[in-house]
Short mmCIF file of C-alpha atoms in Angstrom, two decimals:
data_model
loop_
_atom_site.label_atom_id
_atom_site.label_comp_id
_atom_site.label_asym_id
_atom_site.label_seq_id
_atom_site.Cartn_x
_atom_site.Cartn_y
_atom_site.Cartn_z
CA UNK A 1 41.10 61.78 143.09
CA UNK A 2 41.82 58.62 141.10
CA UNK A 3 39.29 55.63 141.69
CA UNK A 4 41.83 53.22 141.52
CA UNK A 5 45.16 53.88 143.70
CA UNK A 6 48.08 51.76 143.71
CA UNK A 7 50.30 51.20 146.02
CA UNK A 8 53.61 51.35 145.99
CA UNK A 9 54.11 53.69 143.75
CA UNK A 10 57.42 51.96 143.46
CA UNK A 11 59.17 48.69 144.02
CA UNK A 12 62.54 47.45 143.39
CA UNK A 13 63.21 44.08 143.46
CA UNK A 14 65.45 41.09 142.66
CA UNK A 15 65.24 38.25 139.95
CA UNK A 16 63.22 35.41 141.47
CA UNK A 17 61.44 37.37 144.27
CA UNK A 18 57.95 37.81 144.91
CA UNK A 19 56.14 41.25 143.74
CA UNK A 20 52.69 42.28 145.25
CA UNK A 21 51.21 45.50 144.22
CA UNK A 22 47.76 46.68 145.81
CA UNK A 23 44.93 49.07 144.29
CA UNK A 24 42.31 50.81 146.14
CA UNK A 25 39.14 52.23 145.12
CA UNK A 26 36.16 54.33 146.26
CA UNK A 27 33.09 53.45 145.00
CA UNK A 28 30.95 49.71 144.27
CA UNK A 29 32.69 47.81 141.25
CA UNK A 30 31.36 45.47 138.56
CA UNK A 31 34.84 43.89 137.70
CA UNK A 32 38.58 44.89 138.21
CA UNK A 33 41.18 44.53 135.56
CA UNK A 34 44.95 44.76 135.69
CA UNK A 35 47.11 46.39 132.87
CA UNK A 36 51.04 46.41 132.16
CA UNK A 37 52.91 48.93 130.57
CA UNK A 38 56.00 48.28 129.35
CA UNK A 39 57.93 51.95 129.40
CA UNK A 40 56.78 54.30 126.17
CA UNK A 41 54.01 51.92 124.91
CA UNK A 42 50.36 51.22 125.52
CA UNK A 43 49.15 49.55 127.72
CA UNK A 44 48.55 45.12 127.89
CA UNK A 45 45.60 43.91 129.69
CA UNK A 46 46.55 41.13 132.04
CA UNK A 47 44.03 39.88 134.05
CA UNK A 48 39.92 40.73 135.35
CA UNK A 49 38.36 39.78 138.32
CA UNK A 50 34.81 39.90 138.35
CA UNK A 51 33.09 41.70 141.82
CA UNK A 52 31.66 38.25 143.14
CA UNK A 53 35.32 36.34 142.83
CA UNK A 54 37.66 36.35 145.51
CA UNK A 55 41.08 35.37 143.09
CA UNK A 56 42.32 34.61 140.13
CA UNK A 57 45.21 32.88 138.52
CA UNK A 58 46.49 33.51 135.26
CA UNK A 59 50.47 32.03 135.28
CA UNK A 60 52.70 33.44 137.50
CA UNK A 61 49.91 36.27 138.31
CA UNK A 62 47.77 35.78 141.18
CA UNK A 63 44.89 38.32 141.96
CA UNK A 64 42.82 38.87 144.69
CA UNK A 65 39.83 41.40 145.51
CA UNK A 66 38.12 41.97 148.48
CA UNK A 67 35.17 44.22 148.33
CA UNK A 68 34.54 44.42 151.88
CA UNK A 69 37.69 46.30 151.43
CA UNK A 70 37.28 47.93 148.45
CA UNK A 71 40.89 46.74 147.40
CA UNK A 72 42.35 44.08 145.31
CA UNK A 73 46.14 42.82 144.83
CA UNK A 74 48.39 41.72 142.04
CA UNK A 75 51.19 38.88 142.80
CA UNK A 76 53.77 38.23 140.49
CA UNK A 77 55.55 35.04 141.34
CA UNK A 78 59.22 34.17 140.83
CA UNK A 79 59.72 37.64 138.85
CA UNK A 80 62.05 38.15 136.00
CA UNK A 81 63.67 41.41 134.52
CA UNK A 82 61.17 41.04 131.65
CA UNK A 83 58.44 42.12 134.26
CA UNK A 84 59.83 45.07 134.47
CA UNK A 85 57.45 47.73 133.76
CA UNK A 86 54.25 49.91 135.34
CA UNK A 87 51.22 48.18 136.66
CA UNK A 88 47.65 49.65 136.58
CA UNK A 89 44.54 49.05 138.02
CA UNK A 90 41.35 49.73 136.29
CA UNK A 91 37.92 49.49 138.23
CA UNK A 92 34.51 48.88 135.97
CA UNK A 93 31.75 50.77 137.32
CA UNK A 94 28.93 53.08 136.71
CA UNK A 95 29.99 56.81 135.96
CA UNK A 96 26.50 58.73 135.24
CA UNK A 97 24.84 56.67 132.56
CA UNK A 98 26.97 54.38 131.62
CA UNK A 99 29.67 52.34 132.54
CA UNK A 100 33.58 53.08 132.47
CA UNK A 101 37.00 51.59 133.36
CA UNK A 102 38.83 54.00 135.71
CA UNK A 103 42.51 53.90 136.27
CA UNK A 104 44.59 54.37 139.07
CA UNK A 105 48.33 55.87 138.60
CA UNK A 106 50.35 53.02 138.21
CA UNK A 107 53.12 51.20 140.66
CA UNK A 108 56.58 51.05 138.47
CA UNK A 109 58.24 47.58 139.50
CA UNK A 110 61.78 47.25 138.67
CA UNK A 111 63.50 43.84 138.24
CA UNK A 112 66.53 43.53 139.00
CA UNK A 113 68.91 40.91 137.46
CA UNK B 1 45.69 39.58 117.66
CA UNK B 2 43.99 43.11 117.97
CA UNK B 3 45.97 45.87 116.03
CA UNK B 4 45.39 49.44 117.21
CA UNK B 5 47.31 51.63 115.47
CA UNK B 6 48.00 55.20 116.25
CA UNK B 7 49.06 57.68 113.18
CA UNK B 8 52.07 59.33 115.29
CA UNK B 9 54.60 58.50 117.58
CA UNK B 10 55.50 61.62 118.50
CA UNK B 11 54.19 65.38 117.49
CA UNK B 12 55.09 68.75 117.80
CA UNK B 13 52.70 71.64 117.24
CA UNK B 14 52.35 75.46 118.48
CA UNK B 15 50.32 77.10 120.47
CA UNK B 16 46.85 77.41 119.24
CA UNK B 17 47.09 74.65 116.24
CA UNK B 18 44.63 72.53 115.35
CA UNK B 19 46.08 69.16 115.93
CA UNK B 20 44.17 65.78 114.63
CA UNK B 21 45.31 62.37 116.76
CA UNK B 22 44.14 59.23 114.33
CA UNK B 23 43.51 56.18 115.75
CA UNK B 24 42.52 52.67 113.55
CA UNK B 25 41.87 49.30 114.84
CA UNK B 26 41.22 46.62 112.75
CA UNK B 27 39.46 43.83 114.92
CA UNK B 28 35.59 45.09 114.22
CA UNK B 29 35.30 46.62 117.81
CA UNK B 30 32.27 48.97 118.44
CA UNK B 31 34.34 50.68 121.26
CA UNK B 32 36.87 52.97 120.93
CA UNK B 33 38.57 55.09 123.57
CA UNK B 34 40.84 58.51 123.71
CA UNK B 35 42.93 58.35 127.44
CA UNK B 36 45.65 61.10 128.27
CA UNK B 37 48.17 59.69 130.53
CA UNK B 38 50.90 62.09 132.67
CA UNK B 39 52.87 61.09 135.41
CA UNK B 40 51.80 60.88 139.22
CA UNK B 41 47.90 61.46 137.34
CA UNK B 42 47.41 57.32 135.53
CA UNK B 43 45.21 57.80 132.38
CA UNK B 44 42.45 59.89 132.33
CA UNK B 45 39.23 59.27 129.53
CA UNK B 46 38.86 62.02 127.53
CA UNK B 47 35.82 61.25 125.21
CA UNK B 48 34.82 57.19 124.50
CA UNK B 49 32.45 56.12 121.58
CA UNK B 50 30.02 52.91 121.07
CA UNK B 51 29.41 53.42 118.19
CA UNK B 52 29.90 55.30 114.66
CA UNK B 53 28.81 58.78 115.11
CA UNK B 54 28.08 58.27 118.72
CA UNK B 55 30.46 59.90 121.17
CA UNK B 56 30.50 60.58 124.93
CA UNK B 57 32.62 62.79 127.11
CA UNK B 58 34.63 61.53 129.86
CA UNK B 59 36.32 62.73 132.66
CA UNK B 60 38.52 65.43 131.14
CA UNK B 61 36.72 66.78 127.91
CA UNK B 62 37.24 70.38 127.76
CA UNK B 63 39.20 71.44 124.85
CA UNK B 64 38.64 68.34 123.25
CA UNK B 65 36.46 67.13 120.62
CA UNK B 66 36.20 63.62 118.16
CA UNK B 67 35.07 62.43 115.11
CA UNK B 68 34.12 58.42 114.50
CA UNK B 69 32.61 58.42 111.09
CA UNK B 70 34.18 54.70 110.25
CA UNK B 71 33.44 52.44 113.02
CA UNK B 72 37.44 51.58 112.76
CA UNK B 73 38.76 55.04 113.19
CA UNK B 74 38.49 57.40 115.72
CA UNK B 75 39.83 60.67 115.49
CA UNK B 76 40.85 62.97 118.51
CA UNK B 77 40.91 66.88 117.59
CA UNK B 78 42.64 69.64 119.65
CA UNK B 79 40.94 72.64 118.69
CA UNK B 80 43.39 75.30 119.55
CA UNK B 81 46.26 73.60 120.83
CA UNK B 82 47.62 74.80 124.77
CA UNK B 83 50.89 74.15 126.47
CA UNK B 84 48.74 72.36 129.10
CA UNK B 85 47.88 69.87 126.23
CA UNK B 86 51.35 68.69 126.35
CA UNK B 87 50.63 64.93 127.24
CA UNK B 88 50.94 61.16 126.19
CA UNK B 89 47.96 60.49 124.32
CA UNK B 90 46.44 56.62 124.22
CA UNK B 91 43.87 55.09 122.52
CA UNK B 92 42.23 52.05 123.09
CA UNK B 93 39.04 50.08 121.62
CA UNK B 94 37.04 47.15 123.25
CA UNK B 95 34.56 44.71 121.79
CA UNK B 96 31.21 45.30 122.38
CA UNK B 97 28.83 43.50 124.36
CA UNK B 98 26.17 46.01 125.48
CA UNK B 99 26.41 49.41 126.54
CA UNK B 100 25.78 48.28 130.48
CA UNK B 101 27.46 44.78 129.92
CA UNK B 102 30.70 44.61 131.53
CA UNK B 103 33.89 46.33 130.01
CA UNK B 104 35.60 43.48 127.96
CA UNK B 105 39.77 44.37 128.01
CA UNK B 106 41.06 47.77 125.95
CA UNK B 107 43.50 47.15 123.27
CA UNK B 108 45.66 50.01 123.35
CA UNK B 109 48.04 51.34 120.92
CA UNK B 110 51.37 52.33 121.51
CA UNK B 111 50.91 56.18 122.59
CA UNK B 112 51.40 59.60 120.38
CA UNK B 113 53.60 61.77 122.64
CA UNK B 114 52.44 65.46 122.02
CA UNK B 115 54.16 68.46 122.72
CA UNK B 116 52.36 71.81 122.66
CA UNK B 117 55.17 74.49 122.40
#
């Protein structure tokens, strides 16, 4: 199974709202990064949270991770149809000998105008 | 800005091919990644190098192989080419700061859709 799983898989909603998209993993992290992916392209890295910070701000993106948890969130405030697109979470850890980013399968948010 | 460029768009090859995916980045990075992504599955590494003429294998290497003889390109190779091969192919490079430092952002390219028929 994926290290990173997002949740929803899916989200619909309107110009303006609110969008909060959550990832959860398995194992002990390093960092945790956040991609977008707008649809047939690569992917955009957005923003990384290192294991011993709590949240981050970058714009109208807010992240949070809680390691208790083994989960972290991404926020996008006052959304616009540009946002449209799929979201990823990535967790940095150790894999064997060295270290890797892992991603989960992606929430697709769709903005409505 | 970081340029990763991927030779193809889109590909179509038979059965049992050998297919080459080039990839080229042109911001110095030592790392350089090959992910397949399919739906419902995210992206999955298939080999990942630090350096020229290194290479590793990831999560998914069977029937897979790569070549980094330039530290800017890095060339995935499909042996014999399967239907199950059929996939969106990324790759990515990162700058390097130490094989166990932490992973510094991918730059990905834009994706060669591949279908095996």
């Amino acid at each position: 199974s994926q290290q990173g799983e997002e949740d929803p898989q899916a989200l619909s909603i309107q110009e303006g709202e609110n969008a909060t998209m959550n990832c959860s993993y398995k194992t002990s992290i390093n960092n945790l990064q956040w991609y977008r992916q707008n649809s047939g392209r690569g992917l955009v890295h957005l923003i990384l949270i290192r294991s011993n910070e709590r949240e981050k701000h970058s714009g109208r993106l807010r992240v949070t991770l809680d390691t208790s948890k083994k989960s972290s969130s991404l926020l996008i405030t006052a959304s616009r149809a540009a946002d449209t697109a799929s979201y990823f979470c990535a967790t940095d850890a150790f894999k064997g000998s060295a270290r890797q980013l892992t991603f989960g399968s992606g929430t697709q948010l769709t903005v409505l105008p | 800005d970081v340029k990763v460029t991927q030779s193809s768009r889109y590909l179509v090859k038979r059965t049992g091919e050998k297919v080459f995916l080039e990839c080229v980045q042109d911001m110095d990075h030592e790392n350089m990644f090959w992910y397949r992504q399919d739906p419902g599955l995210g992206l999955r590494l298939i080999y990942f190098s630090y350096d020229v003429k290194m290479k590793e294998k990831g999560d998914i290497p069977e029937g897979y192989s790569v070549s980094r003889e330039k530290k800017e390109r890095f060339s995935l190779i499909l042996e014999s080419a399967s239907t199950n091969q059929t996939s969106m192919y990324l790759c990515a490079s990162s700058l390097y700061s130490g094989r166990w430092e932490t992973n510094s952002p991918l730059h990905f390219g834009n994706g060669t859709r591949l279908t095996v028929t």
